[in-house]
């Protein structure tokens, strides 16, 4: 088990992050990132070679300390995210800040702190984005703007770190059956029907596809939509 590559998955306590962890478990040692220590421990108990990595990604000091112990890292999957929606006219600054703090700033800072470890392993960074990161719509401004920014971050990282051997993949899932999606549908005043949405496992499969690509291949973007 100690010979397996190491992957850090944020947002691993539930939803897409937990699904990614389960699909990477047969081929990777895992650090399970998240804030809910009880939920992380439950996921870790299901996966041999997995360890909880509890940290608040928006706490700079805690993040710096948690990353300082990682020397080599083969895969970094950014699955943690926030989704506060609202029309521009109804969204004060704190709504914009909340989306950007988790979806952009935390992603950039975690990656920055782990770049030495990623470079050492010629690793792979996967950013779980959103369909909203490719097409904005009314009522989704603060969230969509943060996801467009996350797309720009990934594109820039790919250009800067490709020469150092890193691969960077953005994954754009459509609506997915998660707790976050339940909140979005409630905000919209709709009726939640999980059959209409992607399964988290389907998104996780896209992550594994990117990570397991042959060494000569670099999957830069993957777009998924419910059928």
Short mmCIF file of C-alpha atoms in Angstrom, two decimals:
data_model
loop_
_atom_site.label_atom_id
_atom_site.label_comp_id
_atom_site.label_asym_id
_atom_site.label_seq_id
_atom_site.Cartn_x
_atom_site.Cartn_y
_atom_site.Cartn_z
CA UNK A 1 0.00 0.00 0.00
CA UNK A 2 2.86 2.40 0.76
CA UNK A 3 4.06 2.06 -2.84
CA UNK A 4 0.83 3.44 -4.26
CA UNK A 5 0.66 7.08 -5.45
CA UNK A 6 -0.82 9.61 -3.04
CA UNK A 7 -4.00 11.58 -3.79
CA UNK A 8 -5.58 14.41 -1.79
CA UNK A 9 -9.31 14.90 -2.38
CA UNK A 10 -11.02 17.94 -0.87
CA UNK A 11 -14.72 17.85 -0.06
CA UNK A 12 -14.30 14.10 0.51
CA UNK A 13 -16.87 13.71 3.27
CA UNK A 14 -19.83 13.48 0.89
CA UNK A 15 -21.11 13.87 -2.66
CA UNK A 16 -18.69 14.02 -5.55
CA UNK A 17 -15.63 14.15 -3.31
CA UNK A 18 -16.56 10.94 -1.50
CA UNK A 19 -17.32 9.25 -4.83
CA UNK A 20 -13.92 10.30 -6.19
CA UNK A 21 -12.22 8.90 -3.09
CA UNK A 22 -13.97 5.55 -3.49
CA UNK A 23 -12.96 5.25 -7.13
CA UNK A 24 -9.34 6.24 -6.51
CA UNK A 25 -8.96 3.95 -3.50
CA UNK A 26 -7.93 0.80 -5.41
CA UNK A 27 -4.97 2.58 -7.01
CA UNK A 28 -4.03 5.37 -4.57
CA UNK A 29 -3.32 6.16 -0.97
CA UNK A 30 -5.75 8.86 0.04
CA UNK A 31 -5.90 11.99 2.13
CA UNK A 32 -9.55 12.89 2.66
CA UNK A 33 -9.98 16.64 2.99
CA UNK A 34 -12.95 18.29 4.68
CA UNK A 35 -14.19 20.02 7.81
CA UNK A 36 -16.54 17.34 9.16
CA UNK A 37 -14.19 15.04 11.06
CA UNK A 38 -16.90 12.50 11.87
CA UNK A 39 -17.97 12.18 8.24
CA UNK A 40 -14.35 11.97 7.07
CA UNK A 41 -13.63 9.20 9.56
CA UNK A 42 -16.63 7.27 8.27
CA UNK A 43 -15.42 7.50 4.67
CA UNK A 44 -11.86 6.61 5.68
CA UNK A 45 -13.10 3.50 7.50
CA UNK A 46 -14.53 2.25 4.20
CA UNK A 47 -11.28 2.71 2.28
CA UNK A 48 -8.03 0.91 3.13
CA UNK A 49 -5.10 3.30 2.87
CA UNK A 50 -7.24 6.41 3.42
CA UNK A 51 -6.63 8.99 6.14
CA UNK A 52 -8.84 11.90 7.18
CA UNK A 53 -7.25 15.29 6.48
CA UNK A 54 -9.50 17.66 8.42
CA UNK A 55 -8.79 21.30 7.66
CA UNK A 56 -10.75 24.48 6.98
CA UNK A 57 -9.54 25.50 3.52
CA UNK A 58 -10.38 29.13 4.26
CA UNK A 59 -8.09 29.24 7.33
CA UNK A 60 -4.62 30.24 6.00
CA UNK A 61 -2.72 29.18 9.12
CA UNK A 62 -4.37 25.78 9.41
CA UNK A 63 -3.94 25.19 5.69
CA UNK A 64 -0.24 26.05 5.75
CA UNK A 65 0.33 23.71 8.69
CA UNK A 66 -1.63 20.82 7.17
CA UNK A 67 0.19 21.03 3.83
CA UNK A 68 3.66 21.37 5.37
CA UNK A 69 3.73 17.63 6.10
CA UNK A 70 3.10 16.60 2.48
CA UNK A 71 6.38 16.02 0.65
CA UNK A 72 5.21 14.35 -2.54
CA UNK A 73 1.71 14.40 -4.03
CA UNK A 74 0.61 12.61 -7.19
CA UNK A 75 -2.98 13.82 -7.46
CA UNK A 76 -4.83 16.84 -6.06
CA UNK A 77 -8.59 16.86 -6.62
CA UNK A 78 -10.41 20.09 -5.79
CA UNK A 79 -13.95 18.94 -5.05
CA UNK A 80 -14.88 21.21 -2.13
CA UNK A 81 -17.13 24.06 -3.19
CA UNK A 82 -19.73 26.62 -2.18
CA UNK A 83 -22.88 27.59 -4.07
CA UNK A 84 -24.64 30.75 -2.95
CA UNK A 85 -26.94 31.91 -5.73
CA UNK A 86 -28.77 35.14 -6.33
CA UNK A 87 -29.52 37.86 -8.82
CA UNK A 88 -26.95 40.64 -9.06
CA UNK A 89 -29.48 43.11 -7.64
CA UNK A 90 -30.03 40.88 -4.61
CA UNK A 91 -26.47 39.72 -3.90
CA UNK A 92 -24.44 41.84 -1.48
CA UNK A 93 -20.67 41.65 -1.25
CA UNK A 94 -20.62 38.88 1.34
CA UNK A 95 -22.37 36.50 -1.07
CA UNK A 96 -19.74 37.14 -3.74
CA UNK A 97 -16.95 36.78 -1.19
CA UNK A 98 -18.33 33.49 0.15
CA UNK A 99 -18.33 31.93 -3.33
CA UNK A 100 -14.91 33.24 -4.29
CA UNK A 101 -13.30 32.36 -0.94
CA UNK A 102 -14.06 28.64 -1.32
CA UNK A 103 -14.24 28.19 -5.09
CA UNK A 104 -11.23 30.30 -6.07
CA UNK A 105 -9.05 31.58 -3.24
CA UNK A 106 -8.92 28.30 -1.31
CA UNK A 107 -8.27 26.35 -4.52
CA UNK A 108 -5.44 28.66 -5.53
CA UNK A 109 -3.84 28.75 -2.08
CA UNK A 110 -4.00 24.99 -1.51
CA UNK A 111 -2.46 24.42 -4.93
CA UNK A 112 0.25 27.02 -4.31
CA UNK A 113 1.23 25.43 -1.02
CA UNK A 114 1.36 21.97 -2.58
CA UNK A 115 3.19 22.89 -5.77
CA UNK A 116 6.59 21.67 -4.50
CA UNK A 117 5.05 18.29 -3.65
CA UNK A 118 3.19 18.13 -6.97
CA UNK A 119 6.29 19.09 -8.96
CA UNK A 120 8.33 16.43 -7.17
CA UNK A 121 5.84 13.78 -8.25
CA UNK A 122 5.09 15.28 -11.68
CA UNK A 123 1.54 15.24 -10.42
CA UNK A 124 -1.96 15.99 -11.60
CA UNK A 125 -4.37 18.71 -10.45
CA UNK A 126 -8.08 18.17 -11.10
CA UNK A 127 -10.51 21.05 -10.60
CA UNK A 128 -14.16 20.00 -10.32
CA UNK A 129 -15.79 23.01 -11.90
CA UNK A 130 -19.43 23.28 -13.05
CA UNK A 131 -21.53 23.88 -16.10
CA UNK A 132 -21.87 27.37 -14.59
CA UNK A 133 -18.15 27.80 -15.24
CA UNK A 134 -18.83 27.75 -18.97
CA UNK A 135 -22.22 29.44 -19.26
CA UNK A 136 -23.66 32.00 -16.83
CA UNK A 137 -27.38 32.36 -16.32
CA UNK A 138 -29.73 34.77 -14.60
CA UNK A 139 -29.82 34.33 -10.84
CA UNK A 140 -26.50 32.50 -10.68
CA UNK A 141 -24.09 35.45 -10.95
CA UNK A 142 -21.95 35.13 -7.79
CA UNK A 143 -21.52 31.37 -8.18
CA UNK A 144 -20.98 31.44 -11.95
CA UNK A 145 -18.41 34.22 -11.66
CA UNK A 146 -16.42 32.17 -9.15
CA UNK A 147 -16.52 29.14 -11.42
CA UNK A 148 -15.39 31.19 -14.43
CA UNK A 149 -12.51 32.35 -12.24
CA UNK A 150 -11.73 28.74 -11.27
CA UNK A 151 -11.59 27.91 -14.98
CA UNK A 152 -9.11 30.75 -15.55
CA UNK A 153 -7.06 29.54 -12.59
CA UNK A 154 -6.80 26.02 -14.02
CA UNK A 155 -5.93 27.29 -17.50
CA UNK A 156 -3.19 29.51 -16.08
CA UNK A 157 -1.80 26.75 -13.87
CA UNK A 158 -1.64 24.42 -16.88
CA UNK A 159 0.33 26.95 -18.90
CA UNK A 160 2.71 27.74 -16.04
CA UNK A 161 3.31 24.27 -14.64
CA UNK A 162 3.05 22.11 -17.76
CA UNK A 163 6.78 22.59 -18.37
CA UNK A 164 7.37 21.27 -14.83
CA UNK A 165 5.54 18.06 -15.70
CA UNK A 166 2.15 18.81 -14.14
CA UNK A 167 -1.13 17.92 -15.77
CA UNK A 168 -4.18 20.07 -15.02
CA UNK A 169 -7.75 19.02 -15.80
CA UNK A 170 -10.98 20.98 -15.44
CA UNK A 171 -14.14 18.90 -15.18
CA UNK A 172 -17.48 20.56 -15.89
CA UNK A 173 -20.35 18.43 -14.60
CA UNK A 174 -23.93 19.38 -15.22
CA UNK A 175 -26.39 19.14 -12.37
CA UNK A 176 -25.41 16.31 -10.06
CA UNK A 177 -27.39 14.54 -7.34
CA UNK A 178 -25.76 16.00 -4.22
CA UNK A 179 -26.76 17.87 -1.08
CA UNK A 180 -25.53 21.05 -2.75
CA UNK A 181 -27.90 20.44 -5.65
CA UNK A 182 -30.78 19.95 -3.25
CA UNK A 183 -30.05 23.40 -1.84
CA UNK A 184 -29.89 24.91 -5.33
CA UNK A 185 -33.25 23.42 -6.32
CA UNK A 186 -34.80 24.61 -3.06
CA UNK A 187 -33.46 28.12 -3.78
CA UNK A 188 -35.08 27.96 -7.22
CA UNK A 189 -38.37 26.79 -5.74
CA UNK A 190 -38.38 23.59 -7.76
CA UNK A 191 -39.15 19.96 -6.93
CA UNK A 192 -36.11 17.76 -6.43
CA UNK A 193 -35.95 14.66 -8.62
CA UNK A 194 -32.57 12.86 -8.40
CA UNK A 195 -33.34 10.90 -11.57
CA UNK A 196 -32.87 14.11 -13.58
CA UNK A 197 -29.26 14.56 -12.49
CA UNK A 198 -25.84 12.97 -12.88
CA UNK A 199 -24.75 10.54 -10.21
CA UNK A 200 -21.65 11.52 -8.21
CA UNK A 201 -20.07 8.25 -9.36
CA UNK A 202 -20.35 9.43 -12.97
CA UNK A 203 -18.33 12.55 -12.17
CA UNK A 204 -15.83 10.46 -10.23
CA UNK A 205 -15.37 8.23 -13.27
CA UNK A 206 -14.40 11.30 -15.29
CA UNK A 207 -11.77 12.16 -12.66
CA UNK A 208 -10.32 8.65 -12.80
CA UNK A 209 -10.31 8.80 -16.60
CA UNK A 210 -8.23 11.98 -16.53
CA UNK A 211 -5.86 10.77 -13.83
CA UNK A 212 -5.29 7.37 -15.42
CA UNK A 213 -4.61 8.69 -18.93
CA UNK A 214 -1.42 7.35 -20.49
CA UNK A 215 1.71 9.45 -19.82
CA UNK A 216 1.67 10.96 -23.32
CA UNK A 217 -1.93 12.21 -22.94
CA UNK A 218 -3.20 15.31 -21.16
CA UNK A 219 -6.97 15.56 -20.75
CA UNK A 220 -7.37 19.28 -20.23
CA UNK A 221 -11.18 19.54 -20.06
CA UNK A 222 -14.06 17.10 -19.64
CA UNK A 223 -17.71 18.17 -19.92
CA UNK A 224 -20.49 15.95 -18.54
CA UNK A 225 -24.24 16.42 -18.84
CA UNK A 226 -27.17 14.31 -17.65
CA UNK A 227 -28.72 12.29 -20.46
#
